[in-house]
CSV table of C-alpha atoms and ligand atoms in Angstrom, one decimal:
chain,number,residue,atom,x,y,z
K,635,MET,CA,35.2,-4.3,4.3
K,636,GLU,CA,33.5,-6.2,1.5
K,637,LYS,CA,32.1,-9.6,2.2
K,638,MET,CA,31.5,-12.5,-0.2
K,639,CYS,CA,27.9,-12.9,-1.1
K,640,PRO,CA,26.7,-16.1,0.6
K,641,PHE,CA,25.5,-18.8,-1.8
K,642,SER,CA,21.9,-18.8,-0.4
K,643,LEU,CA,21.7,-15.1,-1.0
K,644,LEU,CA,22.6,-15.6,-4.7
K,645,ILE,CA,19.8,-18.1,-5.1
K,646,LEU,CA,17.4,-15.7,-3.4
K,647,LEU,CA,18.6,-12.9,-5.8
K,648,ALA,CA,18.2,-15.2,-8.8
K,649,LEU,CA,14.7,-15.9,-7.7
K,650,TRP,CA,13.9,-12.2,-7.7
K,651,ILE,CA,15.1,-11.8,-11.2
K,652,PHE,CA,13.5,-14.9,-12.7
K,653,GLY,CA,10.8,-15.0,-9.9
K,654,PRO,CA,7.5,-15.8,-11.4
K,655,ASN,CA,8.7,-17.5,-14.6
K,656,LEU,CA,11.0,-19.8,-12.8
K,657,VAL,CA,8.4,-20.6,-10.2
K,658,ASN,CA,5.7,-21.2,-12.8
K,659,GLY,CA,8.1,-23.0,-15.1
K,660,ASP,CA,5.9,-21.9,-18.0
K,661,ALA,CA,7.6,-20.2,-20.9
K,662,GLN,CA,4.2,-19.4,-22.5
K,663,GLN,CA,3.1,-17.1,-19.7
K,664,PRO,CA,3.7,-13.4,-20.4
K,665,ALA,CA,6.3,-12.0,-18.1
K,666,SER,CA,4.9,-10.3,-15.1
K,667,PRO,CA,5.3,-6.5,-15.1
K,668,PRO,CA,7.6,-4.9,-12.5
K,669,ILE,CA,5.6,-3.4,-9.7
K,670,PHE,CA,6.6,-0.2,-7.9
K,671,ILE,CA,4.6,0.5,-4.8
K,672,LEU,CA,4.3,3.8,-3.0
K,673,GLY,CA,2.2,4.9,-0.1
K,674,ASP,CA,1.3,4.1,3.5
K,675,SER,CA,1.1,1.2,6.0
K,676,THR,CA,-1.5,-0.7,4.0
K,677,ALA,CA,1.4,-1.5,1.5
K,678,ASP,CA,4.5,-1.2,3.8
K,679,VAL,CA,6.4,-4.5,3.7
K,680,GLY,CA,9.1,-3.5,6.2
K,681,THR,CA,10.3,-0.1,5.1
K,682,ASN,CA,9.8,1.5,8.5
K,683,SER,CA,11.8,-1.2,10.2
K,684,TYR,CA,14.9,0.1,8.4
K,685,ILE,CA,14.3,3.7,9.6
K,686,PRO,CA,16.1,4.7,12.8
K,687,HIS,CA,13.8,6.1,15.5
K,688,CYS,CA,10.7,5.5,13.4
K,689,ASN,CA,7.6,5.5,15.6
K,690,ALA,CA,5.3,3.6,13.2
K,691,THR,CA,6.7,0.1,13.1
K,692,ALA,CA,5.3,-3.4,13.2
K,693,ASN,CA,8.4,-5.6,13.4
K,694,PHE,CA,7.3,-7.3,16.6
K,695,PRO,CA,4.7,-10.0,17.7
K,696,HIS,CA,1.8,-10.6,17.3
K,697,ASN,CA,2.3,-9.0,13.9
K,698,GLY,CA,3.2,-11.7,11.4
K,699,ILE,CA,1.6,-14.5,13.6
K,700,ASP,CA,0.3,-16.2,10.4
K,701,PHE,CA,3.5,-15.5,8.3
K,702,VAL,CA,6.0,-18.3,7.7
K,703,ASN,CA,7.4,-19.3,11.2
K,704,SER,CA,5.1,-16.6,12.7
K,705,ARG,CA,7.8,-14.1,11.8
K,706,PRO,CA,7.1,-10.3,12.3
K,707,THR,CA,8.2,-8.7,9.0
K,708,GLY,CA,7.3,-5.1,9.6
K,709,ARG,CA,3.9,-5.6,7.9
K,710,PHE,CA,0.9,-4.3,9.9
K,711,SER,CA,-0.8,-7.6,9.4
K,712,ASN,CA,-1.1,-11.1,10.8
K,713,GLY,CA,0.3,-12.3,7.4
K,714,LEU,CA,0.5,-10.6,4.0
K,715,ASN,CA,-0.9,-7.1,3.1
K,716,SER,CA,-2.6,-5.9,0.0
K,717,ALA,CA,0.7,-5.1,-1.8
K,718,ASP,CA,1.7,-8.7,-1.4
K,719,HIS,CA,-1.7,-10.1,-2.5
K,720,LEU,CA,-1.6,-7.9,-5.6
K,721,ALA,CA,1.9,-9.0,-6.5
K,722,ARG,CA,0.8,-12.6,-6.0
K,723,LEU,CA,-2.0,-12.2,-8.5
K,724,PHE,CA,0.6,-11.0,-11.0
K,725,GLY,CA,2.6,-14.2,-10.4
K,726,TYR,CA,5.1,-13.2,-7.7
K,727,ASN,CA,5.4,-14.8,-4.3
K,728,SER,CA,4.9,-11.5,-2.4
K,729,SER,CA,5.4,-7.8,-2.8
K,730,PRO,CA,8.8,-6.7,-4.1
K,731,PRO,CA,11.1,-6.0,-1.2
K,732,PRO,CA,11.4,-2.5,0.5
K,733,PHE,CA,13.9,-0.1,-1.2
K,734,LEU,CA,15.8,0.3,2.1
K,735,TYR,CA,16.4,-3.5,2.3
K,736,LEU,CA,17.6,-3.7,-1.3
K,737,HIS,CA,19.7,-0.7,-0.7
K,738,SER,CA,21.5,-2.4,2.2
K,739,LEU,CA,22.6,-5.2,-0.2
K,740,LYS,CA,25.6,-4.7,-2.4
K,741,TYR,CA,23.9,-5.4,-5.7
K,742,GLY,CA,20.4,-5.2,-4.4
K,743,LEU,CA,19.2,-2.3,-6.4
K,744,GLN,CA,20.3,-3.7,-9.8
K,745,LEU,CA,18.8,-7.1,-9.0
K,746,GLY,CA,15.5,-5.9,-7.5
K,747,ILE,CA,14.5,-3.8,-10.4
K,748,TYR,CA,13.2,-6.6,-12.6
K,749,ARG,CA,10.3,-7.2,-10.3
K,750,GLY,CA,10.0,-3.8,-8.9
K,751,VAL,CA,10.5,-2.1,-5.5
K,752,ASN,CA,8.3,-1.3,-2.6
K,753,PHE,CA,8.7,2.3,-1.2
K,754,ALA,CA,5.6,2.4,1.0
K,755,SER,CA,6.1,3.8,4.5
K,756,GLY,CA,3.5,3.4,7.3
K,757,GLY,CA,2.2,6.7,8.6
K,758,SER,CA,2.9,8.7,5.5
K,759,GLY,CA,0.3,10.6,3.5
K,760,LEU,CA,-0.1,13.0,0.6
K,761,LEU,CA,1.0,16.0,2.5
K,762,ASP,CA,4.7,16.3,3.3
K,763,ASP,CA,4.0,16.9,7.0
K,764,THR,CA,1.8,13.8,7.5
K,765,GLY,CA,3.8,11.4,9.6
K,766,LEU,CA,6.6,13.9,10.1
K,767,LYS,CA,6.7,13.4,13.8
K,768,LEU,CA,6.7,9.6,13.4
K,769,ASN,CA,9.8,9.8,11.3
K,770,VAL,CA,8.5,8.0,8.3
K,771,LEU,CA,9.2,8.5,4.6
K,772,ASN,CA,6.8,11.0,2.9
K,773,LEU,CA,5.9,10.7,-0.8
K,774,PRO,CA,8.6,13.0,-2.1
K,775,GLN,CA,11.2,10.9,-0.2
K,776,GLN,CA,9.7,7.7,-1.7
K,777,ILE,CA,9.8,9.2,-5.2
K,778,ASN,CA,13.5,10.2,-4.6
K,779,GLN,CA,14.2,6.5,-3.8
K,780,PHE,CA,12.5,5.6,-7.1
K,781,VAL,CA,14.9,8.1,-8.8
K,782,THR,CA,17.8,6.2,-7.4
K,783,VAL,CA,16.3,2.9,-8.7
K,784,ARG,CA,15.8,4.5,-12.1
K,785,GLU,CA,19.4,5.7,-12.3
K,786,ASN,CA,20.6,2.2,-11.5
K,787,LEU,CA,18.3,0.8,-14.2
K,788,ILE,CA,19.7,3.3,-16.8
K,789,THR,CA,23.3,2.3,-15.8
K,790,ALA,CA,22.5,-1.3,-16.2
K,791,LEU,CA,20.2,-1.3,-19.2
K,792,GLY,CA,20.6,2.0,-21.0
K,793,HIS,CA,18.0,4.7,-21.6
K,794,GLU,CA,15.8,3.0,-24.2
K,795,THR,CA,15.4,-0.3,-22.4
K,796,THR,CA,14.7,1.5,-19.1
K,797,LYS,CA,12.1,3.6,-20.8
K,798,ALA,CA,10.3,0.5,-22.2
K,799,LEU,CA,10.6,-1.4,-18.9
K,800,LEU,CA,9.1,1.5,-16.9
K,801,ALA,CA,6.3,2.1,-19.4
K,802,LYS,CA,5.0,-1.4,-18.9
K,803,SER,CA,5.6,-1.3,-15.1
K,804,LEU,CA,2.7,-0.9,-12.7
K,805,PHE,CA,2.9,2.0,-10.2
K,806,CYS,CA,0.6,1.3,-7.4
K,807,ILE,CA,-0.2,4.1,-4.9
K,808,THR,CA,-2.2,3.8,-1.8
K,809,THR,CA,-2.4,6.9,0.3
K,810,GLY,CA,-4.7,9.6,1.8
K,811,SER,CA,-6.0,7.9,5.0
K,812,ASN,CA,-3.3,9.3,7.2
K,813,ASP,CA,-3.9,12.9,6.0
K,814,ILE,CA,-7.5,12.5,7.0
K,815,PHE,CA,-6.5,11.1,10.4
K,816,VAL,CA,-4.2,14.0,11.0
K,817,TYR,CA,-6.9,16.5,9.9
K,818,PHE,CA,-9.3,15.2,12.6
K,819,LYS,CA,-6.6,14.6,15.3
K,820,THR,CA,-5.4,18.2,15.0
K,821,ARG,CA,-9.0,19.4,14.9
K,822,SER,CA,-8.4,21.4,11.7
K,823,THR,CA,-11.0,23.9,10.9
K,824,MET,CA,-10.2,24.0,7.2
K,825,PRO,CA,-13.4,23.3,5.1
K,826,LYS,CA,-13.6,19.8,3.7
K,827,GLU,CA,-13.6,20.9,0.1
K,828,GLU,CA,-10.5,23.0,0.6
K,829,PHE,CA,-8.7,20.2,2.5
K,830,ILE,CA,-9.4,17.6,-0.1
K,831,ASN,CA,-8.4,20.0,-2.9
K,832,LEU,CA,-5.1,20.4,-1.1
K,833,LEU,CA,-4.6,16.6,-1.1
K,834,MET,CA,-5.5,16.5,-4.8
K,835,GLU,CA,-3.0,19.2,-5.7
K,836,ALA,CA,-0.3,17.1,-3.9
K,837,TYR,CA,-1.5,13.9,-5.7
K,838,GLU,CA,-1.4,15.6,-9.1
K,839,ASN,CA,2.2,16.8,-8.5
K,840,HIS,CA,3.3,13.3,-7.4
K,841,ILE,CA,1.7,11.6,-10.4
K,842,LYS,CA,3.2,14.2,-12.8
K,843,THR,CA,6.6,13.7,-11.3
K,844,LEU,CA,6.4,9.9,-11.7
K,845,TYR,CA,5.1,10.3,-15.2
K,846,SER,CA,8.0,12.6,-16.1
K,847,LEU,CA,10.3,9.8,-14.8
K,848,GLY,CA,8.7,7.3,-17.2
K,849,ALA,CA,5.8,5.9,-15.2
K,850,GLN,CA,2.7,5.3,-17.4
K,851,LYS,CA,0.5,2.8,-15.7
K,852,PHE,CA,-1.0,3.9,-12.4
K,853,GLY,CA,-3.0,1.7,-10.1
K,854,ILE,CA,-4.5,4.1,-7.6
K,855,ILE,CA,-6.2,2.8,-4.4
K,856,SER,CA,-8.4,5.4,-2.7
K,857,VAL,CA,-9.3,5.9,0.9
K,858,PRO,CA,-11.3,3.1,2.7
K,859,PRO,CA,-14.1,3.9,5.2
K,860,VAL,CA,-11.5,5.1,7.8
K,861,GLY,CA,-14.3,6.1,10.2
K,862,CYS,CA,-15.1,2.3,10.5
K,863,CYS,CA,-11.7,1.1,11.6
K,864,PRO,CA,-11.7,0.1,15.3
K,865,ALA,CA,-9.7,3.1,16.5
K,866,ASN,CA,-12.2,5.6,15.0
K,867,ARG,CA,-15.2,3.6,16.1
K,868,LEU,CA,-14.2,4.6,19.6
K,869,LEU,CA,-15.3,8.1,18.6
K,870,ASN,CA,-18.9,7.0,18.1
K,871,ALA,CA,-19.7,4.3,20.7
K,872,THR,CA,-18.3,1.5,18.5
K,873,ARG,CA,-20.3,2.6,15.4
K,874,CYS,CA,-18.6,4.1,12.4
K,875,PHE,CA,-17.4,7.7,12.8
K,876,GLU,CA,-19.3,9.3,10.0
K,877,PRO,CA,-17.5,12.6,9.6
K,878,MET,CA,-14.3,10.7,8.6
K,879,ASN,CA,-16.2,8.5,6.2
K,880,ASP,CA,-17.7,11.6,4.6
K,881,PHE,CA,-14.1,12.8,3.9
K,882,ALA,CA,-13.2,9.3,2.5
K,883,ARG,CA,-16.2,9.4,0.1
K,884,TYR,CA,-15.4,13.0,-1.0
K,885,PHE,CA,-11.8,11.9,-1.5
K,886,HIS,CA,-12.9,9.2,-3.9
K,887,LEU,CA,-15.0,11.6,-6.0
K,888,ALA,CA,-12.1,14.0,-6.2
K,889,ILE,CA,-9.5,11.5,-7.2
K,890,ASP,CA,-11.8,10.0,-9.8
K,891,LYS,CA,-12.1,13.5,-11.4
K,892,LEU,CA,-8.3,14.1,-11.1
K,893,MET,CA,-7.3,10.8,-12.7
K,894,CYS,CA,-9.7,11.4,-15.6
K,895,LYS,CA,-8.3,14.8,-16.2
K,896,LEU,CA,-4.7,13.6,-16.0
K,897,SER,CA,-5.3,10.8,-18.4
K,898,SER,CA,-6.5,13.3,-21.0
K,899,GLU,CA,-3.5,15.6,-20.3
K,900,LEU,CA,-0.6,13.1,-20.1
K,901,GLN,CA,0.0,11.3,-23.3
K,902,GLY,CA,0.1,7.5,-22.9
K,903,MET,CA,-0.9,7.6,-19.2
K,904,LYS,CA,-3.3,4.9,-18.2
K,905,TYR,CA,-4.9,4.1,-14.8
K,906,ALA,CA,-7.1,1.9,-12.7
K,907,LEU,CA,-8.8,3.5,-9.7
K,908,GLY,CA,-9.9,1.2,-6.9
K,909,ASP,CA,-12.8,2.5,-4.9
K,910,SER,CA,-11.7,1.2,-1.5
K,911,TYR,CA,-14.5,2.9,0.2
K,912,LYS,CA,-17.2,1.0,-1.6
K,913,MET,CA,-15.5,-2.3,-1.7
K,914,THR,CA,-14.8,-2.3,2.0
K,915,MET,CA,-18.2,-0.8,3.0
K,916,ASP,CA,-20.0,-3.5,1.1
K,917,VAL,CA,-18.2,-6.1,3.2
K,918,ILE,CA,-18.8,-4.3,6.5
K,919,ASP,CA,-22.5,-4.0,5.6
K,920,ASN,CA,-22.9,-7.6,4.6
K,921,PRO,CA,-19.9,-9.7,5.8
K,922,ARG,CA,-21.4,-13.3,5.7
K,923,PRO,CA,-21.1,-13.9,1.9
K,924,PHE,CA,-17.4,-13.1,2.3
K,925,ASN,CA,-16.9,-15.4,5.2
K,926,PHE,CA,-16.3,-12.6,7.7
K,927,LYS,CA,-18.0,-12.5,11.1
K,928,ASN,CA,-16.4,-9.6,13.0
K,929,VAL,CA,-16.3,-6.2,11.3
K,930,ASP,CA,-15.9,-3.9,14.2
K,931,SER,CA,-13.1,-5.0,16.6
K,932,ALA,CA,-9.5,-5.5,16.0
K,933,CYS,CA,-8.2,-9.1,16.2
K,934,CYS,CA,-5.1,-7.9,18.1
K,935,GLY,CA,-4.9,-5.0,20.6
K,936,HIS,CA,-5.9,-3.8,24.0
K,937,GLY,CA,-9.2,-2.5,25.6
K,938,THR,CA,-12.5,-1.7,24.0
K,939,LEU,CA,-12.7,-3.3,20.5
K,940,ASN,CA,-9.0,-4.1,21.0
K,941,ALA,CA,-8.6,-0.5,19.7
K,942,GLU,CA,-7.2,1.2,22.7
K,943,GLY,CA,-3.6,-0.1,22.4
K,944,ILE,CA,-1.4,-1.3,19.6
K,945,CYS,CA,-0.9,-4.9,18.6
K,946,ASN,CA,2.1,-6.0,20.5
K,947,ALA,CA,3.3,-9.1,22.4
K,948,THR,CA,1.0,-8.5,25.4
K,949,ALA,CA,-2.1,-7.6,23.4
K,950,ASN,CA,-5.3,-9.7,23.2
K,951,LEU,CA,-5.2,-12.0,20.1
K,952,CYS,CA,-8.2,-13.5,18.4
K,953,SER,CA,-7.9,-17.2,17.3
K,954,ASP,CA,-10.4,-17.0,14.3
K,955,ARG,CA,-8.3,-14.5,12.3
K,956,LYS,CA,-9.9,-15.4,9.0
K,957,GLN,CA,-13.3,-14.1,10.3
K,958,TYR,CA,-12.0,-10.7,11.2
K,959,ILE,CA,-11.7,-7.7,8.8
K,960,PHE,CA,-9.4,-5.8,11.1
K,961,TRP,CA,-6.1,-7.0,12.3
K,962,ASP,CA,-5.2,-4.1,14.6
K,963,MET,CA,-6.9,-0.8,15.3
K,964,PHE,CA,-6.2,0.6,11.8
K,965,HIS,CA,-5.3,-2.3,9.5
K,966,PRO,CA,-7.0,-5.1,7.6
K,967,THR,CA,-6.2,-8.8,8.3
K,968,HIS,CA,-4.4,-11.0,5.7
K,969,ALA,CA,-7.9,-12.3,4.7
K,970,ALA,CA,-9.4,-8.8,4.2
K,971,ALA,CA,-6.4,-7.6,2.3
K,972,ARG,CA,-6.6,-10.6,0.0
K,973,LEU,CA,-10.2,-9.9,-0.8
K,974,ALA,CA,-9.4,-6.3,-1.5
K,975,ALA,CA,-6.5,-7.3,-3.8
K,976,ASN,CA,-8.7,-9.8,-5.7
K,977,THR,CA,-11.2,-7.0,-6.3
K,978,LEU,CA,-8.6,-4.5,-7.5
K,979,TYR,CA,-7.1,-7.1,-9.8
K,980,GLY,CA,-10.2,-8.5,-11.4
K,981,GLY,CA,-13.2,-6.7,-10.1
K,982,PRO,CA,-16.1,-5.0,-11.9
K,983,THR,CA,-16.2,-1.2,-12.7
K,984,LEU,CA,-18.5,-0.8,-9.7
K,985,TYR,CA,-15.3,-1.2,-7.6
K,986,VAL,CA,-12.4,-0.4,-9.9
K,987,SER,CA,-12.6,1.8,-12.9
K,988,PRO,CA,-12.3,2.6,-15.8
K,989,ILE,CA,-10.5,-0.7,-16.0
K,990,ASN,CA,-9.2,-3.1,-13.3
K,991,PHE,CA,-5.5,-3.8,-12.4
K,992,ALA,CA,-5.3,-6.9,-14.6
K,993,GLN,CA,-6.6,-5.0,-17.6
K,994,LEU,CA,-4.2,-2.1,-16.8
K,995,ALA,CA,-1.3,-4.5,-16.9
K,996,ALA,CA,-2.4,-6.0,-20.2
K,997,GLU,CA,-2.7,-2.7,-22.0
K,998,ASN,CA,-0.1,-1.8,-24.6
W,1284,NAG,C1,8.0,8.2,19.6
W,1284,NAG,O1,8.6,7.2,20.5
W,1284,NAG,C2,9.2,7.7,21.6
W,1284,NAG,C3,9.8,6.6,22.4
W,1284,NAG,O2,9.9,5.4,21.6
W,1284,NAG,C4,8.2,8.5,22.4
W,1284,NAG,O3,8.8,9.0,23.6
W,1284,NAG,C5,7.5,9.6,21.6
W,1284,NAG,O4,6.5,10.2,22.3
W,1284,NAG,C6,7.0,9.1,20.3
W,1284,NAG,N1,6.5,10.1,19.5
W,1284,NAG,C7,5.3,10.2,18.9
W,1284,NAG,C8,5.0,11.4,18.1
W,1284,NAG,O5,4.6,9.2,18.9
W,1285,NAG,C1,-22.8,7.3,15.0
W,1285,NAG,O1,-23.4,6.1,14.5
W,1285,NAG,C2,-24.7,6.3,14.1
W,1285,NAG,C3,-25.2,4.9,13.8
W,1285,NAG,O2,-24.5,4.3,12.7
W,1285,NAG,C4,-24.8,7.2,13.0
W,1285,NAG,O3,-26.2,7.4,12.6
W,1285,NAG,C5,-24.2,8.6,13.4
W,1285,NAG,O4,-24.2,9.5,12.3
W,1285,NAG,C6,-22.8,8.4,13.9
W,1285,NAG,N1,-22.4,9.7,14.5
W,1285,NAG,C7,-21.1,10.1,14.2
W,1285,NAG,C8,-20.8,11.4,14.8
W,1285,NAG,O5,-20.4,9.5,13.5
W,1286,NAG,C1,1.9,-3.2,24.6
W,1286,NAG,O1,1.0,-2.2,24.5
W,1286,NAG,C2,0.3,-1.8,25.7
W,1286,NAG,C3,-0.8,-0.8,25.4
W,1286,NAG,O2,-0.3,0.2,24.7
W,1286,NAG,C4,1.4,-1.3,26.7
W,1286,NAG,O3,0.8,-1.0,27.9
W,1286,NAG,C5,2.4,-2.4,26.9
W,1286,NAG,O4,3.5,-1.9,27.7
W,1286,NAG,C6,3.0,-2.9,25.6
W,1286,NAG,N1,3.7,-4.1,25.8
W,1286,NAG,C7,4.9,-4.3,25.2
W,1286,NAG,C8,5.6,-5.6,25.5
W,1286,NAG,O5,5.4,-3.5,24.5
């Protein structure tokens, strides 16, 4: 049975449509581009909470402890994650909502499209099988959801307007870490070069698919120093686990080459590539100037470095959360994610190249 749309919900939906402009109240400001987000838990704003029997969720305390009303939102964070912080820099209040949330509302998809949609699903990777056992959404499934959004756009706006809207939209992708975790967890013997090439083949296919659907501006976030997250420090007596970091560095070299090649092949395609490895490692090596004190343990968790058990209601919880880089055994805190987003948005070519995310959005 259909229900009437409650009045408060209508206001909420109106805020999505007019979001940044209404909030800024400034007609001079250029409209913020729609942002479509794909990838893993570093950008998941609740997708996994909508998947039945999903084994990679965060919709319980202490997650969300610093969110409004200390509400767990499905984000693997004490507050916001990097997708939210990036969206804020573009004038929104937070990341666009998860596709699965919009899909559950009667007119959600039509209304969500003007600010974008978040498809990211924690535990997913570049390879279709990464996260399979956790019952998460892999990249082809996320792209299929985008196809649904695009069809709704075409129905509402027509082909030409949709094409123009998608061409100026930002497509942010953050993925690759979980593939590397699985590689080590399963003790794969595939040579590093071969494995990373496999990931690049997958990345190339996904980018070409999105491009064929109208995406032109890609904001790519490469793999951070995964060997330094608390869970993997346990593999080297609380120091960084170097074999994983070596894969992360190699991943960045490979994606740098791939994006350069694709931008010369695909007409009108533009990109910004964030070097998550370098930007994170520079903070881990020298945290003081960034106001961090703890770069090795998780703020929330169990056991050594709080990295032996997930962040849940009975976990240890640090009080000085702004001084921690890691929220739980794998994920950054609100503060660390904000620093990363600031660097992606406006940082120098040392960290984000050939242009940063702000310049990418401004391109014609
Ligand atoms: C998923 O969760 C169920 C119970 O919630 C557990 O029995 C199972 O081992 C988990 N699977 C994986 C792959 O973690
Ligand atoms: C363990 O940490 C030390 C000190 O940082 C480093 O030199 C060594 O390469 C690491 N070993 C592994 C296996 O990661
Ligand atoms: C929290 O996680 C710990 C460690 O994994 C586990 O032993 C405990 O049962 C969990 N508590 C709750 C409330 O889920």
